Each structure stands twice: as C-alpha cells, then as structure tokens.
Amino acid sequence: GAGVSQSPSNKVTEKGKDVELRCDPISGHTALYWYRQSLGQGLEFLIYFQGNSAPDKSGLPSDRFSAERTGGSVSTLTIQRTQQEDSAVYLCASSSKRVYGQFFGPGTRLTVL
Amino acid sequence: GIQVEQSPPDLILQEGANSTLRCNFSDSVNNLQWFHQNPWGQLINLFYIPSGTKQNGRLSATTVATERYSLLYISSSQTTDSGVYFCAAVNTDKLIFGTGTRLQVFP
C-alpha cells in the first residue's frame, strides 16, 4: 500500500509478557517515528530513526521499551514485562525530506490485562 | 520543553457553520502541523505550515511564527468534519502535540 502500515491492529496481553509491534513506513521515507496515545498523557513522542544515524530515544518511558529499524525500513517496537500503564495506542509515522510533514499509520491498540 | 496549547477544548456546531481553532506554542519551532483524528483513530495530515496561510478546500490555516500561534479555519462544516483536531509543533524533527480540540458537527 501507499501509506504507513502497522501490525497487529489490536493486541491484548497479560501483565508481565513481552510484546512486539511492527511498522512499515512509506516506501522511500528515511525517517521513522514512534508515538503513543493514552488517555492520561495524550500524544507523546517515543523514538525517532533517521537514516543510518543513531536513534533519538529520548521519549522512551523506561528501559523496558526498545525499538529497532532493520535495513532502513521496517521497525519493531518491543515492550518487555508489560505493565497495565503501557495500555495505549502506539502510532508509527514516517517522513521524507521531499514531502513535508509526518504521515501516520492506523496504530496498534495495546491492552495489558 | 515546548508547550503547545489548543483552544477551545470542545466545539459543537451545526452543519454549515464556520469555526476557528487556535494553537499557541511557547517557543520558536521549526514548523507546525495540523491533523484531524477521525472517529476510527486515524491521524490525517491537514497542513504543514511554518508561516503564512494555506488553503485546502473548506479548510485553511494561518501560522504567525513571530507571535507563536496558528489558526485552523473550517468553513461550511459537515458531519464528516467531526473528530479531534491536533496541532503539533515540530522541534528537532519530533512532534510535540497539543491536547486537541474535539469537534462535533450535527446535521
């Protein structure tokens, strides 16, 4: 497809389990971002990848969160030992220097029981 | 860090009415984006507007960077305009979001 895609669309897990969320950016976009949207915190930045540069991890809330981007394209956000406060919608976005602005995927709704 | 404030928090309109949404930001930013989050949660790009005015159909946006605010105008509103409108300041490539304006348009 032409847009950013994310999988799964919904994920229900038990407290303490690990989860992996996937993002496929728009083809050719060099920058990839992860955000999350929760009732209490609104929309907040998590991590940013630009080309081959070291990622900006300044928004990750704890060391249980990590992300990688393989081959400059697909990215995986991993949350270890999930907690109930991790419940949120996790949004991925990508951008290109040729097209202004960040373009968002549909998100993954994570529920931690 | 940069703070982004939006007003009003909620807006209820009848179809056909016009509205203005405001976004204030606390410091200089590289750029500013407006988004519409539809009832299914999808964030849709509306404008990428560092300064000046842009128009797209019934929507237009104006950013006055020197005074640190941006306005989104919706004319002749339709029920499909319902949802939450976010502005986001671009700071070193990261988006700092406001808390949004929830718009409900009734027929």
PDB file of C-alpha atoms in Angstrom:
ATOM      1  CA  GLY A   1       0.000   0.000   0.000  1.00  0.00           C
ATOM      2  CA  ALA A   2       0.922   3.636  -0.262  1.00  0.00           C
ATOM      3  CA  GLY A   3       0.580   4.531   3.397  1.00  0.00           C
ATOM      4  CA  VAL A   4       2.212   3.585   6.688  1.00  0.00           C
ATOM      5  CA  SER A   5       1.041   0.202   7.883  1.00  0.00           C
ATOM      6  CA  GLN A   6       1.145  -1.246  11.392  1.00  0.00           C
ATOM      7  CA  SER A   7       0.511  -4.658  12.821  1.00  0.00           C
ATOM      8  CA  PRO A   8      -1.218  -6.016  14.721  1.00  0.00           C
ATOM      9  CA  SER A   9      -4.133  -3.582  14.824  1.00  0.00           C
ATOM     10  CA  ASN A  10      -5.060  -4.830  18.292  1.00  0.00           C
ATOM     11  CA  LYS A  11      -3.048  -6.690  20.900  1.00  0.00           C
ATOM     12  CA  VAL A  12      -4.271  -7.965  24.247  1.00  0.00           C
ATOM     13  CA  THR A  13      -1.628  -9.331  26.578  1.00  0.00           C
ATOM     14  CA  GLU A  14      -1.178 -10.271  30.188  1.00  0.00           C
ATOM     15  CA  LYS A  15       0.873  -8.237  32.600  1.00  0.00           C
ATOM     16  CA  GLY A  16       4.498  -9.335  32.532  1.00  0.00           C
ATOM     17  CA  LYS A  17       4.508 -10.621  28.951  1.00  0.00           C
ATOM     18  CA  ASP A  18       6.655  -9.153  26.171  1.00  0.00           C
ATOM     19  CA  VAL A  19       5.059  -7.672  23.033  1.00  0.00           C
ATOM     20  CA  GLU A  20       6.356  -6.645  19.614  1.00  0.00           C
ATOM     21  CA  LEU A  21       4.676  -4.047  17.446  1.00  0.00           C
ATOM     22  CA  ARG A  22       5.559  -3.634  13.784  1.00  0.00           C
ATOM     23  CA  CYS A  23       5.650  -0.624  11.495  1.00  0.00           C
ATOM     24  CA  ASP A  24       6.128  -0.492   7.722  1.00  0.00           C
ATOM     25  CA  PRO A  25       6.839   3.092   6.654  1.00  0.00           C
ATOM     26  CA  ILE A  26       6.008   4.673   3.329  1.00  0.00           C
ATOM     27  CA  SER A  27       8.459   3.430   0.722  1.00  0.00           C
ATOM     28  CA  GLY A  28      11.385   5.798   0.363  1.00  0.00           C
ATOM     29  CA  HIS A  29      10.797   7.631   3.635  1.00  0.00           C
ATOM     30  CA  THR A  30      14.067   7.883   5.529  1.00  0.00           C
ATOM     31  CA  ALA A  31      12.677   8.976   8.882  1.00  0.00           C
ATOM     32  CA  LEU A  32      10.503   6.825  11.155  1.00  0.00           C
ATOM     33  CA  TYR A  33       8.881   7.777  14.442  1.00  0.00           C
ATOM     34  CA  TRP A  34       7.002   6.029  17.219  1.00  0.00           C
ATOM     35  CA  TYR A  35       4.427   7.834  19.352  1.00  0.00           C
ATOM     36  CA  ARG A  36       1.812   6.637  21.773  1.00  0.00           C
ATOM     37  CA  GLN A  37      -1.606   7.966  22.625  1.00  0.00           C
ATOM     38  CA  SER A  38      -3.139   7.325  26.012  1.00  0.00           C
ATOM     39  CA  LEU A  39      -5.996   8.907  27.922  1.00  0.00           C
ATOM     40  CA  GLY A  40      -3.832  10.343  30.638  1.00  0.00           C
ATOM     41  CA  GLN A  41      -0.834  11.501  28.605  1.00  0.00           C
ATOM     42  CA  GLY A  42      -2.222  12.470  25.212  1.00  0.00           C
ATOM     43  CA  LEU A  43       0.049  12.002  22.197  1.00  0.00           C
ATOM     44  CA  GLU A  44       3.695  11.641  23.159  1.00  0.00           C
ATOM     45  CA  PHE A  45       6.910  11.015  21.263  1.00  0.00           C
ATOM     46  CA  LEU A  46       8.808   7.797  21.949  1.00  0.00           C
ATOM     47  CA  ILE A  47      11.690   7.284  19.496  1.00  0.00           C
ATOM     48  CA  TYR A  48      12.949   8.573  16.125  1.00  0.00           C
ATOM     49  CA  PHE A  49      15.102   6.948  13.444  1.00  0.00           C
ATOM     50  CA  GLN A  50      16.731   8.970  10.661  1.00  0.00           C
ATOM     51  CA  GLY A  51      18.632   7.045   8.027  1.00  0.00           C
ATOM     52  CA  ASN A  52      21.697   5.334   9.452  1.00  0.00           C
ATOM     53  CA  SER A  53      22.085   7.748  12.351  1.00  0.00           C
ATOM     54  CA  ALA A  54      21.788   6.641  15.966  1.00  0.00           C
ATOM     55  CA  PRO A  55      18.125   6.803  17.002  1.00  0.00           C
ATOM     56  CA  ASP A  56      16.774   9.526  19.274  1.00  0.00           C
ATOM     57  CA  LYS A  57      15.465   7.510  22.234  1.00  0.00           C
ATOM     58  CA  SER A  58      14.721  10.480  24.448  1.00  0.00           C
ATOM     59  CA  GLY A  59      10.974   9.764  24.668  1.00  0.00           C
ATOM     60  CA  LEU A  60      11.130   6.132  25.779  1.00  0.00           C
ATOM     61  CA  PRO A  61       9.459   5.974  29.214  1.00  0.00           C
ATOM     62  CA  SER A  62      11.577   3.168  30.668  1.00  0.00           C
ATOM     63  CA  ASP A  63      14.255   0.624  29.795  1.00  0.00           C
ATOM     64  CA  ARG A  64      11.502  -1.930  29.167  1.00  0.00           C
ATOM     65  CA  PHE A  65      10.911  -0.147  25.850  1.00  0.00           C
ATOM     66  CA  SER A  66      13.209  -0.613  22.873  1.00  0.00           C
ATOM     67  CA  ALA A  67      12.966  -0.311  19.110  1.00  0.00           C
ATOM     68  CA  GLU A  68      14.970  -1.254  16.113  1.00  0.00           C
ATOM     69  CA  ARG A  69      14.817  -0.489  12.432  1.00  0.00           C
ATOM     70  CA  THR A  70      16.158  -3.082  10.058  1.00  0.00           C
ATOM     71  CA  GLY A  71      17.519  -2.219   6.630  1.00  0.00           C
ATOM     72  CA  GLY A  72      16.356   1.362   6.959  1.00  0.00           C
ATOM     73  CA  SER A  73      12.745   0.307   6.509  1.00  0.00           C
ATOM     74  CA  VAL A  74      10.606  -1.838   8.848  1.00  0.00           C
ATOM     75  CA  SER A  75      10.694  -1.036  12.543  1.00  0.00           C
ATOM     76  CA  THR A  76       9.760  -3.092  15.588  1.00  0.00           C
ATOM     77  CA  LEU A  77       8.869  -1.589  18.968  1.00  0.00           C
ATOM     78  CA  THR A  78       9.348  -4.069  21.810  1.00  0.00           C
ATOM     79  CA  ILE A  79       7.900  -3.703  25.275  1.00  0.00           C
ATOM     80  CA  GLN A  80       9.252  -6.150  27.846  1.00  0.00           C
ATOM     81  CA  ARG A  81       7.446  -7.188  31.017  1.00  0.00           C
ATOM     82  CA  THR A  82       4.357  -5.192  30.090  1.00  0.00           C
ATOM     83  CA  GLN A  83       2.524  -3.235  32.773  1.00  0.00           C
ATOM     84  CA  GLN A  84      -1.062  -2.013  32.812  1.00  0.00           C
ATOM     85  CA  GLU A  85       0.088   1.576  32.335  1.00  0.00           C
ATOM     86  CA  ASP A  86       1.552   0.537  28.966  1.00  0.00           C
ATOM     87  CA  SER A  87      -2.000   0.199  27.625  1.00  0.00           C
ATOM     88  CA  ALA A  88      -2.318   2.767  24.837  1.00  0.00           C
ATOM     89  CA  VAL A  89      -2.467   3.171  21.076  1.00  0.00           C
ATOM     90  CA  TYR A  90       1.019   3.009  19.596  1.00  0.00           C
ATOM     91  CA  LEU A  91       1.367   5.088  16.448  1.00  0.00           C
ATOM     92  CA  CYS A  92       4.086   4.980  13.842  1.00  0.00           C
ATOM     93  CA  ALA A  93       4.868   7.797  11.401  1.00  0.00           C
ATOM     94  CA  SER A  94       7.320   8.323   8.583  1.00  0.00           C
ATOM     95  CA  SER A  95       8.589  11.313   6.696  1.00  0.00           C
ATOM     96  CA  SER A  96      10.803  12.292   3.814  1.00  0.00           C
ATOM     97  CA  LYS A  97      12.786  15.406   3.065  1.00  0.00           C
ATOM     98  CA  ARG A  98      10.948  15.548  -0.250  1.00  0.00           C
ATOM     99  CA  VAL A  99       7.460  15.573   1.234  1.00  0.00           C
ATOM    100  CA  TYR A 100       6.901  17.795   4.190  1.00  0.00           C
ATOM    101  CA  GLY A 101       5.312  16.516   7.336  1.00  0.00           C
ATOM    102  CA  GLN A 102       4.936  13.230   9.164  1.00  0.00           C
ATOM    103  CA  PHE A 103       2.430  10.650   7.944  1.00  0.00           C
ATOM    104  CA  PHE A 104       0.842   8.312  10.434  1.00  0.00           C
ATOM    105  CA  GLY A 105      -0.219   4.698  10.363  1.00  0.00           C
ATOM    106  CA  PRO A 106      -3.506   3.440  11.837  1.00  0.00           C
ATOM    107  CA  GLY A 107      -1.903   2.451  15.136  1.00  0.00           C
ATOM    108  CA  THR A 108      -1.788  -0.648  17.331  1.00  0.00           C
ATOM    109  CA  ARG A 109      -4.133  -0.682  20.302  1.00  0.00           C
ATOM    110  CA  LEU A 110      -2.355  -2.436  23.171  1.00  0.00           C
ATOM    111  CA  THR A 111      -4.314  -3.635  26.180  1.00  0.00           C
ATOM    112  CA  VAL A 112      -2.446  -5.070  29.138  1.00  0.00           C
ATOM    113  CA  LEU A 113      -4.674  -7.074  31.480  1.00  0.00           C
TER     114      LEU A 113
ATOM    115  CA  GLY B   1      10.418  21.904  26.687  1.00  0.00           C
ATOM    116  CA  ILE B   2       7.998  23.417  24.234  1.00  0.00           C
ATOM    117  CA  GLN B   3       4.389  23.610  25.369  1.00  0.00           C
ATOM    118  CA  VAL B   4       1.523  23.501  22.877  1.00  0.00           C
ATOM    119  CA  GLU B   5      -1.914  24.673  23.905  1.00  0.00           C
ATOM    120  CA  GLN B   6      -5.122  24.391  21.924  1.00  0.00           C
ATOM    121  CA  SER B   7      -8.459  26.095  22.298  1.00  0.00           C
ATOM    122  CA  PRO B   8     -11.293  25.549  22.629  1.00  0.00           C
ATOM    123  CA  PRO B   9     -11.109  22.016  24.055  1.00  0.00           C
ATOM    124  CA  ASP B  10     -14.582  21.212  22.756  1.00  0.00           C
ATOM    125  CA  LEU B  11     -16.688  22.665  19.983  1.00  0.00           C
ATOM    126  CA  ILE B  12     -20.213  21.776  18.928  1.00  0.00           C
ATOM    127  CA  LEU B  13     -21.502  23.074  15.626  1.00  0.00           C
ATOM    128  CA  GLN B  14     -24.484  22.706  13.391  1.00  0.00           C
ATOM    129  CA  GLU B  15     -23.763  21.682   9.821  1.00  0.00           C
ATOM    130  CA  GLY B  16     -22.918  24.685   7.677  1.00  0.00           C
ATOM    131  CA  ALA B  17     -21.364  26.765  10.447  1.00  0.00           C
ATOM    132  CA  ASN B  18     -17.820  28.140  10.370  1.00  0.00           C
ATOM    133  CA  SER B  19     -15.240  27.764  13.133  1.00  0.00           C
ATOM    134  CA  THR B  20     -11.742  28.800  14.157  1.00  0.00           C
ATOM    135  CA  LEU B  21      -9.415  26.611  16.197  1.00  0.00           C
ATOM    136  CA  ARG B  22      -6.353  28.094  17.847  1.00  0.00           C
ATOM    137  CA  CYS B  23      -2.930  26.682  18.675  1.00  0.00           C
ATOM    138  CA  ASN B  24      -0.390  28.545  20.829  1.00  0.00           C
ATOM    139  CA  PHE B  25       3.184  27.369  21.291  1.00  0.00           C
ATOM    140  CA  SER B  26       5.606  28.511  23.951  1.00  0.00           C
ATOM    141  CA  ASP B  27       8.841  28.792  21.977  1.00  0.00           C
ATOM    142  CA  SER B  28      10.213  29.033  18.475  1.00  0.00           C
ATOM    143  CA  VAL B  29       9.587  25.909  16.452  1.00  0.00           C
ATOM    144  CA  ASN B  30      10.911  24.564  13.175  1.00  0.00           C
ATOM    145  CA  ASN B  31       7.457  24.025  11.806  1.00  0.00           C
ATOM    146  CA  LEU B  32       3.857  23.255  12.647  1.00  0.00           C
ATOM    147  CA  GLN B  33       1.404  20.592  11.531  1.00  0.00           C
ATOM    148  CA  TRP B  34      -2.363  20.295  11.833  1.00  0.00           C
ATOM    149  CA  PHE B  35      -4.027  16.863  11.980  1.00  0.00           C
ATOM    150  CA  HIS B  36      -7.567  15.550  12.048  1.00  0.00           C
ATOM    151  CA  GLN B  37      -8.087  12.361  14.057  1.00  0.00           C
ATOM    152  CA  ASN B  38     -11.205  10.702  12.708  1.00  0.00           C
ATOM    153  CA  PRO B  39     -13.572   8.603  14.864  1.00  0.00           C
ATOM    154  CA  TRP B  40     -11.570   5.476  13.926  1.00  0.00           C
ATOM    155  CA  GLY B  41      -8.399   6.972  15.367  1.00  0.00           C
ATOM    156  CA  GLN B  42      -6.527   7.662  12.145  1.00  0.00           C
ATOM    157  CA  LEU B  43      -4.431  10.841  12.170  1.00  0.00           C
ATOM    158  CA  ILE B  44      -4.830  12.622   8.857  1.00  0.00           C
ATOM    159  CA  ASN B  45      -2.452  15.349   7.749  1.00  0.00           C
ATOM    160  CA  LEU B  46      -4.168  18.631   7.096  1.00  0.00           C
ATOM    161  CA  PHE B  47      -1.407  21.220   6.867  1.00  0.00           C
ATOM    162  CA  TYR B  48       2.336  21.563   7.259  1.00  0.00           C
ATOM    163  CA  ILE B  49       2.636  25.312   7.767  1.00  0.00           C
ATOM    164  CA  PRO B  50       5.699  27.111   9.212  1.00  0.00           C
ATOM    165  CA  SER B  51       4.271  30.541   8.420  1.00  0.00           C
ATOM    166  CA  GLY B  52       1.726  32.265   6.245  1.00  0.00           C
ATOM    167  CA  THR B  53      -1.576  30.899   5.042  1.00  0.00           C
ATOM    168  CA  LYS B  54      -2.528  27.757   3.196  1.00  0.00           C
ATOM    169  CA  GLN B  55      -5.894  26.605   1.943  1.00  0.00           C
ATOM    170  CA  ASN B  56      -7.275  23.207   1.043  1.00  0.00           C
ATOM    171  CA  GLY B  57     -10.947  23.216   0.100  1.00  0.00           C
ATOM    172  CA  ARG B  58     -13.068  24.290   3.053  1.00  0.00           C
ATOM    173  CA  LEU B  59     -10.072  24.284   5.373  1.00  0.00           C
ATOM    174  CA  SER B  60      -7.382  26.882   5.719  1.00  0.00           C
ATOM    175  CA  ALA B  61      -4.598  27.526   8.201  1.00  0.00           C
ATOM    176  CA  THR B  62      -2.528  30.521   9.191  1.00  0.00           C
ATOM    177  CA  THR B  63       0.646  30.478  11.257  1.00  0.00           C
ATOM    178  CA  VAL B  64       2.197  33.616  12.707  1.00  0.00           C
ATOM    179  CA  ALA B  65       5.527  32.256  13.879  1.00  0.00           C
ATOM    180  CA  THR B  66       6.734  35.550  15.383  1.00  0.00           C
ATOM    181  CA  GLU B  67       3.706  35.583  17.684  1.00  0.00           C
ATOM    182  CA  ARG B  68       3.781  31.815  18.267  1.00  0.00           C
ATOM    183  CA  TYR B  69       0.310  30.842  17.199  1.00  0.00           C
ATOM    184  CA  SER B  70      -1.544  29.093  14.423  1.00  0.00           C
ATOM    185  CA  LEU B  71      -5.212  29.096  13.450  1.00  0.00           C
ATOM    186  CA  LEU B  72      -7.251  26.472  11.624  1.00  0.00           C
ATOM    187  CA  TYR B  73     -10.400  27.659   9.880  1.00  0.00           C
ATOM    188  CA  ILE B  74     -13.202  25.294   8.942  1.00  0.00           C
ATOM    189  CA  SER B  75     -15.903  26.772   6.734  1.00  0.00           C
ATOM    190  CA  SER B  76     -19.324  25.313   5.940  1.00  0.00           C
ATOM    191  CA  SER B  77     -18.713  22.443   8.357  1.00  0.00           C
ATOM    192  CA  GLN B  78     -20.014  18.965   7.562  1.00  0.00           C
ATOM    193  CA  THR B  79     -20.732  15.992   9.816  1.00  0.00           C
ATOM    194  CA  THR B  80     -17.656  14.287   8.387  1.00  0.00           C
ATOM    195  CA  ASP B  81     -15.529  17.060   9.929  1.00  0.00           C
ATOM    196  CA  SER B  82     -16.272  15.612  13.375  1.00  0.00           C
ATOM    197  CA  GLY B  83     -13.326  14.285  15.333  1.00  0.00           C
ATOM    198  CA  VAL B  84     -10.361  15.698  17.186  1.00  0.00           C
ATOM    199  CA  TYR B  85      -8.090  18.321  15.672  1.00  0.00           C
ATOM    200  CA  PHE B  86      -4.494  18.390  16.844  1.00  0.00           C
ATOM    201  CA  CYS B  87      -1.759  20.851  16.181  1.00  0.00           C
ATOM    202  CA  ALA B  88       1.814  19.707  16.668  1.00  0.00           C
ATOM    203  CA  ALA B  89       4.949  21.792  16.858  1.00  0.00           C
ATOM    204  CA  VAL B  90       7.975  20.391  15.072  1.00  0.00           C
ATOM    205  CA  ASN B  91      11.001  20.578  17.345  1.00  0.00           C
ATOM    206  CA  THR B  92      14.226  18.962  16.130  1.00  0.00           C
ATOM    207  CA  ASP B  93      12.107  16.689  13.913  1.00  0.00           C
ATOM    208  CA  LYS B  94       9.909  15.471  16.785  1.00  0.00           C
ATOM    209  CA  LEU B  95       6.251  16.406  17.032  1.00  0.00           C
ATOM    210  CA  ILE B  96       5.042  17.992  20.266  1.00  0.00           C
ATOM    211  CA  PHE B  97       1.261  17.666  20.275  1.00  0.00           C
ATOM    212  CA  GLY B  98      -1.347  19.873  21.818  1.00  0.00           C
ATOM    213  CA  THR B  99      -4.248  18.353  23.740  1.00  0.00           C
ATOM    214  CA  GLY B 100      -6.622  18.765  20.797  1.00  0.00           C
ATOM    215  CA  THR B 101      -9.991  20.312  20.038  1.00  0.00           C
ATOM    216  CA  ARG B 102     -12.876  17.869  19.912  1.00  0.00           C
ATOM    217  CA  LEU B 103     -15.327  18.962  17.211  1.00  0.00           C
ATOM    218  CA  GLN B 104     -18.836  17.597  16.881  1.00  0.00           C
ATOM    219  CA  VAL B 105     -20.896  18.657  13.875  1.00  0.00           C
ATOM    220  CA  PHE B 106     -24.604  17.865  13.966  1.00  0.00           C
ATOM    221  CA  PRO B 107     -26.927  17.809  10.946  1.00  0.00           C
TER     222      PRO B 107
END
